[in-house]
mmCIF file of C-alpha atoms in Angstrom:
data_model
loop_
_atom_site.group_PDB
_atom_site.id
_atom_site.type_symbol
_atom_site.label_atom_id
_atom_site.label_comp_id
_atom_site.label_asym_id
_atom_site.label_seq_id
_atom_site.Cartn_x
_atom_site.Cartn_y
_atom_site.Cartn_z
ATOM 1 C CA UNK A 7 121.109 119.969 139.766
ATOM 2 C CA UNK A 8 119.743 121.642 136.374
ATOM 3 C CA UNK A 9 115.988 120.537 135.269
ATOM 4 C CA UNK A 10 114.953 120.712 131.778
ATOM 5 C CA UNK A 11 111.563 120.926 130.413
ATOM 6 C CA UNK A 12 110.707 120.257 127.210
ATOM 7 C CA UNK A 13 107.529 120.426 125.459
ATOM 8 C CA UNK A 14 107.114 118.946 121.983
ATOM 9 C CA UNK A 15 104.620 118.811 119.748
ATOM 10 C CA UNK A 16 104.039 115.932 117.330
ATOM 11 C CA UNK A 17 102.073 115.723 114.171
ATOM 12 C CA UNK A 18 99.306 113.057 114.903
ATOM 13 C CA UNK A 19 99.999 110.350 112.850
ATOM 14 C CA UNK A 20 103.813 110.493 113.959
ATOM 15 C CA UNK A 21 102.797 109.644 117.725
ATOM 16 C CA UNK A 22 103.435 106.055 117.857
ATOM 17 C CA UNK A 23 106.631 106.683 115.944
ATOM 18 C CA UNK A 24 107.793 109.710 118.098
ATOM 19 C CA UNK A 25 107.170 107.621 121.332
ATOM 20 C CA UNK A 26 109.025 104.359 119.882
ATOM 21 C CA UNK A 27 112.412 106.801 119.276
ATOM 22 C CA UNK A 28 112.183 108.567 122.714
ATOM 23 C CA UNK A 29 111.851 105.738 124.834
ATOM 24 C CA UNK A 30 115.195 104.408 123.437
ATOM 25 C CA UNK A 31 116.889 107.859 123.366
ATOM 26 C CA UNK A 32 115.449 107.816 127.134
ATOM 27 C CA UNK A 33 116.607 104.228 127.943
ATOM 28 C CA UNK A 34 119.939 105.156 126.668
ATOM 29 C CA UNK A 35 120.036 108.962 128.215
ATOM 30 C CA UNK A 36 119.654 107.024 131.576
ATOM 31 C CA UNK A 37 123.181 105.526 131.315
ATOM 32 C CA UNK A 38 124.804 108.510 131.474
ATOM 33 C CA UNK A 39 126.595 109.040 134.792
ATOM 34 C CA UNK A 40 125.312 112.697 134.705
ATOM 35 C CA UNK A 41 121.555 112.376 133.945
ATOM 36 C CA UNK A 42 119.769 112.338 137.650
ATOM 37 C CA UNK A 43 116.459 111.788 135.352
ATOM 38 C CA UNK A 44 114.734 111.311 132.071
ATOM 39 C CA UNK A 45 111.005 111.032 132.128
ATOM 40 C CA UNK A 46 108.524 111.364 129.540
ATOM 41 C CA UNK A 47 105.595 112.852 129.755
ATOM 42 C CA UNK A 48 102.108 112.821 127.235
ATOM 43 C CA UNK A 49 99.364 115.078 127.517
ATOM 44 C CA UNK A 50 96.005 114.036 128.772
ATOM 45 C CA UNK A 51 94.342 116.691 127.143
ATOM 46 C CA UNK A 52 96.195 116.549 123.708
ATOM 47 C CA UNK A 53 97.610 113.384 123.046
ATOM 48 C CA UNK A 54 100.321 115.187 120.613
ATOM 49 C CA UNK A 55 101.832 116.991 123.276
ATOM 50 C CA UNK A 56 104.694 115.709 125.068
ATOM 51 C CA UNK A 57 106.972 116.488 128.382
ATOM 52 C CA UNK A 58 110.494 115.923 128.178
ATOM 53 C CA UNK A 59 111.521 116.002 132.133
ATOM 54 C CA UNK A 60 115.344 115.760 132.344
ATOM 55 C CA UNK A 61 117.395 116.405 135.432
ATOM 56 C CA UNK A 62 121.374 116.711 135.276
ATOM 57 C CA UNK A 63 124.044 116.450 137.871
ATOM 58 C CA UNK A 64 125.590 120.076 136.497
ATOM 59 C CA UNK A 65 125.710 122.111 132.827
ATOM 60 C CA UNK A 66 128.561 120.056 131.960
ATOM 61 C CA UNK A 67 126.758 117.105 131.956
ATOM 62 C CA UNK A 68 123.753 118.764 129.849
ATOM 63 C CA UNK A 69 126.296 119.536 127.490
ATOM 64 C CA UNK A 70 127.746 116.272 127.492
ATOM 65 C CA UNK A 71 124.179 114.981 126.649
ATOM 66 C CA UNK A 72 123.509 116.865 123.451
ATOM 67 C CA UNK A 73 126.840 115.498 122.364
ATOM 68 C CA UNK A 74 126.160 111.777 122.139
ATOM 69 C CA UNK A 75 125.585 109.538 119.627
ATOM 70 C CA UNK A 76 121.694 108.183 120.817
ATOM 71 C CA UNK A 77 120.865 112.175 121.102
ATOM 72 C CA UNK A 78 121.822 113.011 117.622
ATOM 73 C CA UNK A 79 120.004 110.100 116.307
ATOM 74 C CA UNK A 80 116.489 110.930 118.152
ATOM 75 C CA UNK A 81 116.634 114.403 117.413
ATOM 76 C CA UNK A 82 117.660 113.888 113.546
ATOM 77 C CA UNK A 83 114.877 111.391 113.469
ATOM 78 C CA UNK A 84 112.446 112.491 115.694
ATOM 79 C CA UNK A 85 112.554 116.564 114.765
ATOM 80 C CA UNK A 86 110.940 116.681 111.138
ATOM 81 C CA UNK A 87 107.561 115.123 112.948
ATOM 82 C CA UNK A 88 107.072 118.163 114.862
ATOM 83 C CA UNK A 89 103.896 120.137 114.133
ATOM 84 C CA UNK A 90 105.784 123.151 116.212
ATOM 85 C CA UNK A 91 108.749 124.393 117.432
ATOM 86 C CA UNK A 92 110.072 122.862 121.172
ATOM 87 C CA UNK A 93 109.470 124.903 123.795
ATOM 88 C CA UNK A 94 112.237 124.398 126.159
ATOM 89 C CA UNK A 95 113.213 125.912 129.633
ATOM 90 C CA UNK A 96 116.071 125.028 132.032
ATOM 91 C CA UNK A 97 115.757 125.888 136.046
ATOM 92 C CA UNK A 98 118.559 125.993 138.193
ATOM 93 C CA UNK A 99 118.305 125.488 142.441
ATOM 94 C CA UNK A 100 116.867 128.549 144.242
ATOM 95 C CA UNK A 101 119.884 128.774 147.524
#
């Protein structure tokens, strides 16, 4: 399995907005036969931070991911309400 981790951060008066779009990118995301999970995650310290949690079946199926439609909508919609650049990691199984 590959994890990603994702933390954005949203302008405050985009919140509401931000969470609208990445509930249905996540609802969608979830019918992929490669995503294992999709959770989102907001701060309880700063309410304009936010936790992408994704987990995928193998790389291909990341890739696969960033290549749909519902992806390229969220992030095209989502991105200019970002008050700073994503800070993303991806973690692969210790054997």
């Amino acid at each position: 399995m590959i994890v990603k981790s994702v933390t954005i951060y949203v302008k405050q008066e985009n919140i509401e907005k931000f969470i609208k779009a990445t509930k249905e990118n996540q609802n969608n995301s979830l019918k992929e036969n490669g995503i294992v999970c999709f959770d989102l995650f907001q701060s309880k310290d700063d309410s304009a931070r936010f936790l992408l949690y994704e987990g995928y079946k193998s790389e291909d199926d990341v890739n696969k991911h960033m290549e749909t439609e519902h992806f390229k909508k969220w992030i095209n919609i989502v991105e200019p309400w970002f008050s700073a650049p994503r800070d993303k990691a991806t973690y692969i199984p210790v054997p």
